[in-house]
XYZ file of N, CA and C in Angstrom:
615
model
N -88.362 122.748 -200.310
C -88.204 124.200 -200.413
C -89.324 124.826 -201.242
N -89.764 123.943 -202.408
C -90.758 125.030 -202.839
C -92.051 124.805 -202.353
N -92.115 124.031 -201.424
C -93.209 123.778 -200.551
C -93.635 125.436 -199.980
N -92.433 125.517 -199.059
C -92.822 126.991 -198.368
C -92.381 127.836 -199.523
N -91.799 128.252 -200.754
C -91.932 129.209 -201.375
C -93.522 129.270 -201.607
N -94.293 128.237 -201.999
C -96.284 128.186 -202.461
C -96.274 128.753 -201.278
N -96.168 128.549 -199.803
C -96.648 129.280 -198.583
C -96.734 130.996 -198.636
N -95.346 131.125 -199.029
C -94.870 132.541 -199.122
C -95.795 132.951 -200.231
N -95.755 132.075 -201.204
C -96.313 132.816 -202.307
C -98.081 133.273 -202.180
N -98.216 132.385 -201.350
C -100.012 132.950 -201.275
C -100.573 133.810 -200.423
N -99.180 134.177 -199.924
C -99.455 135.627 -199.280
C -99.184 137.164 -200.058
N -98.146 136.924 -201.222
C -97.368 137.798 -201.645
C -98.693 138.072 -202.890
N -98.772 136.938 -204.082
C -100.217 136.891 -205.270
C -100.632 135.627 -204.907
N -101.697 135.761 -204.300
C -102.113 134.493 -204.339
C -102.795 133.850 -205.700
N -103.179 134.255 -206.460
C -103.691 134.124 -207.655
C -102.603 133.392 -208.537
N -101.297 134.300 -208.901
C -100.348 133.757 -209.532
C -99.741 132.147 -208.734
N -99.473 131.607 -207.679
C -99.218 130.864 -206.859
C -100.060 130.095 -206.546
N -101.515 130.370 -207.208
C -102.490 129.078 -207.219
C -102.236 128.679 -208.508
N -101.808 129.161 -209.447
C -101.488 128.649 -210.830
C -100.178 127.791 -210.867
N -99.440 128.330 -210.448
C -98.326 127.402 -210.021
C -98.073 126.489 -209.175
N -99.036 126.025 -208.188
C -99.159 125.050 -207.934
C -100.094 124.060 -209.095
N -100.840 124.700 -209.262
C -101.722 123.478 -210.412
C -100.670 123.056 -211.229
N -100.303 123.862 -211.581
C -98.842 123.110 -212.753
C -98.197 122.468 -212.105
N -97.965 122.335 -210.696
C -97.254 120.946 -210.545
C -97.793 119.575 -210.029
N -97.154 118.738 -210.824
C -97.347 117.043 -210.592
C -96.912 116.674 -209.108
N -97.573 116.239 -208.138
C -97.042 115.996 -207.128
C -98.073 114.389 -206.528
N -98.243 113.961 -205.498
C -98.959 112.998 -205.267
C -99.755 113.928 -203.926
N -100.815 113.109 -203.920
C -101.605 114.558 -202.554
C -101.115 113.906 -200.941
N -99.709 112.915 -201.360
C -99.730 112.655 -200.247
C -98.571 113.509 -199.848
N -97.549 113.540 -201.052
C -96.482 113.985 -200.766
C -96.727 115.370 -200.203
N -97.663 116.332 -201.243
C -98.349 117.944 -200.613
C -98.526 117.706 -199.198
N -99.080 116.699 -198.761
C -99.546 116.948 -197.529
C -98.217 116.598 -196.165
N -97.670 116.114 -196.565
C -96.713 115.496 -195.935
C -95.022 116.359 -195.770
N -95.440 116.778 -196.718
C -93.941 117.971 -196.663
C -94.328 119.644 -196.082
N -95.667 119.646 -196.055
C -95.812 120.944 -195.988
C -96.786 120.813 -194.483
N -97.826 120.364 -193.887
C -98.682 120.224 -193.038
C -97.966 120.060 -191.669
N -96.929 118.789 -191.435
C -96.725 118.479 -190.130
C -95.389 119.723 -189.626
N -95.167 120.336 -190.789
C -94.044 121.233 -190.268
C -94.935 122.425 -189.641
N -95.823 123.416 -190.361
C -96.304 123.975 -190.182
C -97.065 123.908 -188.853
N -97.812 122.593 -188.673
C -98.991 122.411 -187.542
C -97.831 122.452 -185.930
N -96.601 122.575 -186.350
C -95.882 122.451 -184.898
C -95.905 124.060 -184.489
N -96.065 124.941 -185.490
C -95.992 126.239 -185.087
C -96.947 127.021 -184.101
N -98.286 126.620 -184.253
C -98.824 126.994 -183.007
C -98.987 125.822 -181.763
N -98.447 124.993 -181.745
C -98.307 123.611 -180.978
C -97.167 124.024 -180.148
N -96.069 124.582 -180.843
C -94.654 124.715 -179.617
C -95.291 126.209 -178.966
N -95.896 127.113 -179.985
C -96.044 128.398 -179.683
C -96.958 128.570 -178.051
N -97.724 127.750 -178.239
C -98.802 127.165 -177.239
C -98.479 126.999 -175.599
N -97.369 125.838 -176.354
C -96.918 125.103 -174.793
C -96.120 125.807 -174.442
N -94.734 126.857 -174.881
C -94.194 128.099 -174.001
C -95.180 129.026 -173.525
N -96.157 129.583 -174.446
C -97.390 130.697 -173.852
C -98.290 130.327 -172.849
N -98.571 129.036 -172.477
C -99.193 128.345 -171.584
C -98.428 128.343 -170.170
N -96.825 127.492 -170.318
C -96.621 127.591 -168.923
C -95.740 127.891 -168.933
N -95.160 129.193 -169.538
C -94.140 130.541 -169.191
C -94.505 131.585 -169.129
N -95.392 132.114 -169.775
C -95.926 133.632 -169.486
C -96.906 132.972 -169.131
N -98.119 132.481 -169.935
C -99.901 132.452 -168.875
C -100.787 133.389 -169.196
N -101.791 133.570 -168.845
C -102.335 134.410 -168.962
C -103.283 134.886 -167.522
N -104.306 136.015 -167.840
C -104.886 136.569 -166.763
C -106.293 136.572 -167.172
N -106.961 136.811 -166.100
C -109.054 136.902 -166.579
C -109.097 137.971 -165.391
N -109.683 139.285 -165.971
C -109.792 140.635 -165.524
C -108.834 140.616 -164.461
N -108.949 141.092 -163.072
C -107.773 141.449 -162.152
C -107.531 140.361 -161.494
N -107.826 139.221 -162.024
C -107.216 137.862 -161.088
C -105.339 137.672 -161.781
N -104.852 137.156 -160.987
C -103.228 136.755 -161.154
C -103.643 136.500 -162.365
N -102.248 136.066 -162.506
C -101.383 135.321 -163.674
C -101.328 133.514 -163.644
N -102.505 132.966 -164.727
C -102.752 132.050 -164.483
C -102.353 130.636 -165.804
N -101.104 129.450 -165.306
C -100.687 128.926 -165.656
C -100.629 127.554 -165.855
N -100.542 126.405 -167.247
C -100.411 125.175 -166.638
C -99.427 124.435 -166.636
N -99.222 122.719 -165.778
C -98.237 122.694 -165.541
C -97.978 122.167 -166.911
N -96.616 121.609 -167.460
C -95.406 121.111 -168.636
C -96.402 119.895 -168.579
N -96.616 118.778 -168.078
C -97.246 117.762 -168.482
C -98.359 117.669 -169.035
N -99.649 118.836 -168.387
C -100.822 118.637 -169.142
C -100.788 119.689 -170.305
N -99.669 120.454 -169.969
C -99.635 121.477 -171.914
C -99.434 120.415 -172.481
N -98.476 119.626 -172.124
C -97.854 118.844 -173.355
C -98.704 117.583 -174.508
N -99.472 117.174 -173.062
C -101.081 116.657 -173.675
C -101.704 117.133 -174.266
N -101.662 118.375 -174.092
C -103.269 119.244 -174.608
C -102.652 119.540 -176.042
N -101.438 120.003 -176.197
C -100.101 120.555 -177.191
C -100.502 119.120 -178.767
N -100.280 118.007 -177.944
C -100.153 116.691 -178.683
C -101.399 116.252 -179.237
N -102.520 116.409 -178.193
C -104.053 115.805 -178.717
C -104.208 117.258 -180.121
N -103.852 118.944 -179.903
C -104.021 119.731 -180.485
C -103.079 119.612 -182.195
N -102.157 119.025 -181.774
C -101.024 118.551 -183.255
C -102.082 117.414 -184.412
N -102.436 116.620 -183.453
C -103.027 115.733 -184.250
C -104.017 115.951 -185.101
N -104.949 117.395 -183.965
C -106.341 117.509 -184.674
C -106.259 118.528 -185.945
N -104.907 118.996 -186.090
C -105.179 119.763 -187.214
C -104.797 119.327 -188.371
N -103.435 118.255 -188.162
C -103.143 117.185 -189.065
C -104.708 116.841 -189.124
N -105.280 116.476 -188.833
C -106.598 115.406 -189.546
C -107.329 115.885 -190.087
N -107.485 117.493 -189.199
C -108.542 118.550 -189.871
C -108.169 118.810 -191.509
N -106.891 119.296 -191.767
C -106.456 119.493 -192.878
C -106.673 117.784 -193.792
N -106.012 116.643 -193.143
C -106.616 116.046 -194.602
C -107.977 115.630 -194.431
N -108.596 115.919 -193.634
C -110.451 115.046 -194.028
C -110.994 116.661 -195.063
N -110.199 117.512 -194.923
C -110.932 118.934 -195.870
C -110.656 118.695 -197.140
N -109.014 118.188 -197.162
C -108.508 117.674 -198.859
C -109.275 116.832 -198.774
N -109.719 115.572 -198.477
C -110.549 114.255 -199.278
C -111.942 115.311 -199.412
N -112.358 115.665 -198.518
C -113.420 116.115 -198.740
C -113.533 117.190 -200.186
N -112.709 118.180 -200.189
C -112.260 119.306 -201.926
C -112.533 117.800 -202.985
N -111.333 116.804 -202.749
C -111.037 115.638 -204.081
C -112.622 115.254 -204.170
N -113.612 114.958 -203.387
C -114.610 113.748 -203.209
C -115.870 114.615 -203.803
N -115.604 115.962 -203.641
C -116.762 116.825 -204.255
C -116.367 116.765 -206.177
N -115.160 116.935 -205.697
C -114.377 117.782 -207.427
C -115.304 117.318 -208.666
N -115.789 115.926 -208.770
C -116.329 115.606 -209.829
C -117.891 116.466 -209.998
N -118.478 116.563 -208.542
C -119.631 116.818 -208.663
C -119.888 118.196 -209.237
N -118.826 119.036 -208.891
C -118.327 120.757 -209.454
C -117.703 120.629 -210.968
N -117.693 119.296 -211.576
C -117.632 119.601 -212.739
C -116.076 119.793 -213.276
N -115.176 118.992 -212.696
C -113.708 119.309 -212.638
C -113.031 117.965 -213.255
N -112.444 118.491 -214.160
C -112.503 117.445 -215.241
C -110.782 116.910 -215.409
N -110.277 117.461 -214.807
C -108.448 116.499 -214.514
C -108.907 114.888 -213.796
N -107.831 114.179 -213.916
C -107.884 112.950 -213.499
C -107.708 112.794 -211.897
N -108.138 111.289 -211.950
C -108.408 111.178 -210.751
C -107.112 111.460 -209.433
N -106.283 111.501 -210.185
C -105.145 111.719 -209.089
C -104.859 113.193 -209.037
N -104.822 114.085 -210.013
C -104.938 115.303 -210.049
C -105.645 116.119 -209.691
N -106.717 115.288 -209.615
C -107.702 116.041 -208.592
C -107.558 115.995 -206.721
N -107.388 114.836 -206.828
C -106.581 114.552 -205.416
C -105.673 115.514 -204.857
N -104.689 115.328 -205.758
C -103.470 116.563 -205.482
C -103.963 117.626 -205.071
N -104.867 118.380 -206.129
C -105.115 119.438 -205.707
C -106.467 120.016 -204.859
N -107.062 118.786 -204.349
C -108.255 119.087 -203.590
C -106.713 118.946 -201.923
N -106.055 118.143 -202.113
C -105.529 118.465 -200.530
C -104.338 119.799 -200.531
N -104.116 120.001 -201.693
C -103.088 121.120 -202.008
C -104.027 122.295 -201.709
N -105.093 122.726 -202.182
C -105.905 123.350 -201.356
C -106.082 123.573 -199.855
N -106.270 122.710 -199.654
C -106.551 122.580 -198.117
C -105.346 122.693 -197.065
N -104.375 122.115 -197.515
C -103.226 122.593 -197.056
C -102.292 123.983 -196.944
N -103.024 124.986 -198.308
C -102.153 126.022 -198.146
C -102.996 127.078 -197.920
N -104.150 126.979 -197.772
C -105.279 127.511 -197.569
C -105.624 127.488 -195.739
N -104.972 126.720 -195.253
C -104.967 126.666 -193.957
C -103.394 127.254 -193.029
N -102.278 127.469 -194.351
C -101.538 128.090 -193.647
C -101.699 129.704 -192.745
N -102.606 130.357 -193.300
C -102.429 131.338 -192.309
C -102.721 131.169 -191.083
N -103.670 130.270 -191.204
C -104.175 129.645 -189.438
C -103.181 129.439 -188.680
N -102.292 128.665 -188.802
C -100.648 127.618 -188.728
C -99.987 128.653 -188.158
N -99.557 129.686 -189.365
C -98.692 130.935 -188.727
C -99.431 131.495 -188.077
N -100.517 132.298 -187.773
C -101.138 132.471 -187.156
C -100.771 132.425 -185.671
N -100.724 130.649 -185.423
C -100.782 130.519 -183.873
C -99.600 131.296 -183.634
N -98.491 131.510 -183.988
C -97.391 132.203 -183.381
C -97.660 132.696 -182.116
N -99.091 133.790 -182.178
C -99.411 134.918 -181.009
C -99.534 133.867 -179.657
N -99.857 133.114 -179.820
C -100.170 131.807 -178.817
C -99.044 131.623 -177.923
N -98.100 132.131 -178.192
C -96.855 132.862 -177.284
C -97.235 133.605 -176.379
N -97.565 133.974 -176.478
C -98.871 135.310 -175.510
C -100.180 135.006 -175.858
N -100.353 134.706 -174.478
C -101.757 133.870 -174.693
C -103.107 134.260 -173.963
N -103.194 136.168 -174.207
C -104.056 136.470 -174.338
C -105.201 136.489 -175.313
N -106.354 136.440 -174.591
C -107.344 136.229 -174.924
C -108.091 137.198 -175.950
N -107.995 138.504 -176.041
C -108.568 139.606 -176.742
C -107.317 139.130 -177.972
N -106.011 139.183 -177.757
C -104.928 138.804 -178.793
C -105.081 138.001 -179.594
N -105.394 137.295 -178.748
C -105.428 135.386 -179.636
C -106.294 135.586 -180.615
N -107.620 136.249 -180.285
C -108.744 136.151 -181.000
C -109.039 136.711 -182.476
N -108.378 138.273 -181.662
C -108.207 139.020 -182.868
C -107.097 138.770 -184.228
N -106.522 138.250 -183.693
C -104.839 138.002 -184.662
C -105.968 136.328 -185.535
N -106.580 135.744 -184.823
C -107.168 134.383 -185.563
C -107.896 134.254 -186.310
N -108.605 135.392 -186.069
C -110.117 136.086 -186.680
C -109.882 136.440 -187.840
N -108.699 137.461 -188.329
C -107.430 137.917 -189.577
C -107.546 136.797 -189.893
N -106.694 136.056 -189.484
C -106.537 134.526 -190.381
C -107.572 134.235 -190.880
N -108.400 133.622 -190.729
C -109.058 132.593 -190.390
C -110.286 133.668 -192.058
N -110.056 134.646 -192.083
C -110.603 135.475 -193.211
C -109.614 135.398 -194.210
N -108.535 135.236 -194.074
C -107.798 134.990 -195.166
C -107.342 133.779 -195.891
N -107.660 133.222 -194.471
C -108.036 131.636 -195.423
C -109.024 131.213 -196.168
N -110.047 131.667 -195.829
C -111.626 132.028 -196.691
C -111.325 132.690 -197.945
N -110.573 133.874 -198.220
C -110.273 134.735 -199.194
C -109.198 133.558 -200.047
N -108.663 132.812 -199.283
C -107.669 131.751 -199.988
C -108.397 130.668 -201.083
N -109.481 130.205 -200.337
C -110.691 128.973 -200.558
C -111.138 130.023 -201.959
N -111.666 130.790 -201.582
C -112.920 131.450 -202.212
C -111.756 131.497 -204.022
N -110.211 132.351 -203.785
C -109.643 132.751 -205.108
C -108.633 131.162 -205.538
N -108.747 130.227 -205.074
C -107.759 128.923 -205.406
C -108.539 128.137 -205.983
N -110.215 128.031 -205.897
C -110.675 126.623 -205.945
C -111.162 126.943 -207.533
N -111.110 128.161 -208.290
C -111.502 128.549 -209.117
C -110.385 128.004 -210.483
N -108.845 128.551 -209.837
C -108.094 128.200 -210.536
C -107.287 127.025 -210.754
N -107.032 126.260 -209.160
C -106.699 124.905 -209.332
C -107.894 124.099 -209.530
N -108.737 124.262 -209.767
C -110.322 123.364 -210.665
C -110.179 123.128 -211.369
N -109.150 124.549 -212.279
C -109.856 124.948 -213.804
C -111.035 124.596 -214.071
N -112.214 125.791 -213.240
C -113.740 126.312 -213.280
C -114.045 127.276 -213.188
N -115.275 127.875 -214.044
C -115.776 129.146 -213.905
C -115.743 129.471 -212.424
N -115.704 130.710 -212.325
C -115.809 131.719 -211.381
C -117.564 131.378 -210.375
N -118.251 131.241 -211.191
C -119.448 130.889 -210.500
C -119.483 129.873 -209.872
N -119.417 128.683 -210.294
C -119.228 127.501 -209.712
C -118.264 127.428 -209.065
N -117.095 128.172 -208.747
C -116.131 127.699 -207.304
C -116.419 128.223 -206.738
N -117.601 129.331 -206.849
C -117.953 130.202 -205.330
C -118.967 129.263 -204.688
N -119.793 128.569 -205.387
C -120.702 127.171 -204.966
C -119.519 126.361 -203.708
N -118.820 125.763 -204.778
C -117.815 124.430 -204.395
C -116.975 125.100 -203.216
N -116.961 126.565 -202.977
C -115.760 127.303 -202.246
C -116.720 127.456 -200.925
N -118.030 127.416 -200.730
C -119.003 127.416 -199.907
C -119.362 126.640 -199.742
N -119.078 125.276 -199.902
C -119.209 124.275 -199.322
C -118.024 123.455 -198.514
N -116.953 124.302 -198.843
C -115.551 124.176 -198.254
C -115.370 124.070 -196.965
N -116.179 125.654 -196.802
C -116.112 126.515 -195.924
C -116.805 125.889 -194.599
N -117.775 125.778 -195.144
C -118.898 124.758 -194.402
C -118.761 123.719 -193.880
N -117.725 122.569 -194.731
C -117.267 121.514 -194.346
C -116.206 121.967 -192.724
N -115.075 123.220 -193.362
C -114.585 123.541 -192.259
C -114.581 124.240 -191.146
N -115.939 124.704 -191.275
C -116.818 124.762 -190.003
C -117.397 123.726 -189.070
N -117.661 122.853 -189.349
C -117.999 121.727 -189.116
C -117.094 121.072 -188.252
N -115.831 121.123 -189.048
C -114.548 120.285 -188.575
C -114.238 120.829 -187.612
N -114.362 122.253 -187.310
C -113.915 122.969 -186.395
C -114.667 123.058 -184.989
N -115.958 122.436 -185.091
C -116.872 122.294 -184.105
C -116.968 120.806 -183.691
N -116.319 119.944 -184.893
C -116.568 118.895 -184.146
C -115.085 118.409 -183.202
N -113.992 119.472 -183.370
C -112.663 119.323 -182.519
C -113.129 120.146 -181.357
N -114.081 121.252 -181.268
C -114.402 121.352 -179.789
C -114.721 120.676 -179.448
N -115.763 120.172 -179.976
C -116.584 118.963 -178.986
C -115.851 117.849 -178.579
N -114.800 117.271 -179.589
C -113.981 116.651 -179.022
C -113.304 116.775 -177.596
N -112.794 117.888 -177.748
C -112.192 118.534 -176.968
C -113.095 118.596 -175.404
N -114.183 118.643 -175.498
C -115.146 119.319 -174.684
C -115.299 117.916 -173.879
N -115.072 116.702 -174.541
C -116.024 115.405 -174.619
C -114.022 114.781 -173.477
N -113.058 115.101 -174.173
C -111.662 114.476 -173.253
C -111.497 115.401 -172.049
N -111.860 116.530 -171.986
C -111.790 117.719 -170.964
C -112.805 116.925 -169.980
N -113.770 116.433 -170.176
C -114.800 116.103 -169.233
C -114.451 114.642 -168.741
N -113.510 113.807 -169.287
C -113.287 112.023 -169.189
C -111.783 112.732 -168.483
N -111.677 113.820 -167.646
C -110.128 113.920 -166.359
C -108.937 113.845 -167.273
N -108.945 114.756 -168.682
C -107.998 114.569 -169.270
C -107.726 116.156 -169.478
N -108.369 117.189 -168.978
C -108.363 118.591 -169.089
C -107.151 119.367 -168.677
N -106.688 120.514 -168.574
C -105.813 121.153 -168.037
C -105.813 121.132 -166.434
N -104.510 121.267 -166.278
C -103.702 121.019 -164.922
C -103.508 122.681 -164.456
N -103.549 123.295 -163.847
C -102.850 124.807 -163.254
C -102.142 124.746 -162.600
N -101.154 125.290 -162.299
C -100.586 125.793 -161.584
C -100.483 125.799 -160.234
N -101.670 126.789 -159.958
C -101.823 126.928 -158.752
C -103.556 126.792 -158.527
């Protein structure tokens, strides 16, 4: 439960709710494990109803849908990649921490390099909701929001669960960012690389 109260809370102050997570003792496996695989189903189920119950359209062509078996693939390869995305970003926060000058122990840093990364990626998570409707101008715009407020998340958390100047987590918070850019290009390509080996979407019609 107070997993998703930190969720709630880093929408409501995020500032106050990055402090309160640092104060707590947790293991970075447990953070990741109580809070990540619940969340990552939300745009995963949201997906596979918006896919092949409503559908979508490209300018005045029909209403275009896929079938339940290859959502459910695409749904499953998509569950996994964000589970992984989220913890290779925490090892990656823990594996920098020393170099930024972050002086808690080695497990505490852990904690909170994936406690980062984990709640810092919830708006993405909720986010997918719109993925219910799985237009394209929608999707984008509603992700685009996110996807800035998770940045605004990175940029005001890494300062206070560090305990580091303000200067130096905008360094360490830009290299975050970067890392999860990265991650995010290398799941297209993934993507790009099983789409092309006859594992791509199925239609409809």
């Amino acid at each position: 439960m107070a997993m998703l109260q930190h969720t709630l809370g880093v929408f409501i102050n995020p500032d106050r709710e990055w402090q309160r997570i640092r104060n707590e003792r947790h293991s970075f496996i447990r953070v990741f494990l109580v809070h990540t695989p619940l969340l990552a189903l939300i745009p995963v189920i949201a997906a596979y109803f918006g896919v092949t119950q409503i559908g979508w359209s490209v300018g005045n062509g029909g209403v275009v849908k896929l079938t339940a078996q290859s959502a459910l693939w695409l749904c499953v390869g998509a569950y996994v990649a964000q589970l992984a995305a989220v913890y290779i970003l925490g090892e990656y926060i823990n594996w920098m921490s020393r170099s930024f000058g972050v002086a808690d122990d080695a497990s505490q840093r852990h904690y909170e390099g994936t406690a980062l990364a984990v709640y810092s990626s919830a708006p993405m998570m909720l986010a997918g909701i719109i993925l219910l409707y799985p237009q394209l101008w929608v999707v984008a715009s509603v992700f685009i929001v996110a996807a800035c407020y998770s940045v605004y998340l990175i940029y005001e958390g890494i300062p206070i669960l560090m305990n580091i100047p303000k200067e130096r987590g905008f360094i360490y918070a830009s290299s975050v960012i970067t890392v999860g850019l990265v991650l995010a290009v290398v799941v297209l390509v993934a993507t790009v690389i099983v789409w092309g080996s006859g594992f791509g979407p199925v239609y409809t019609n």
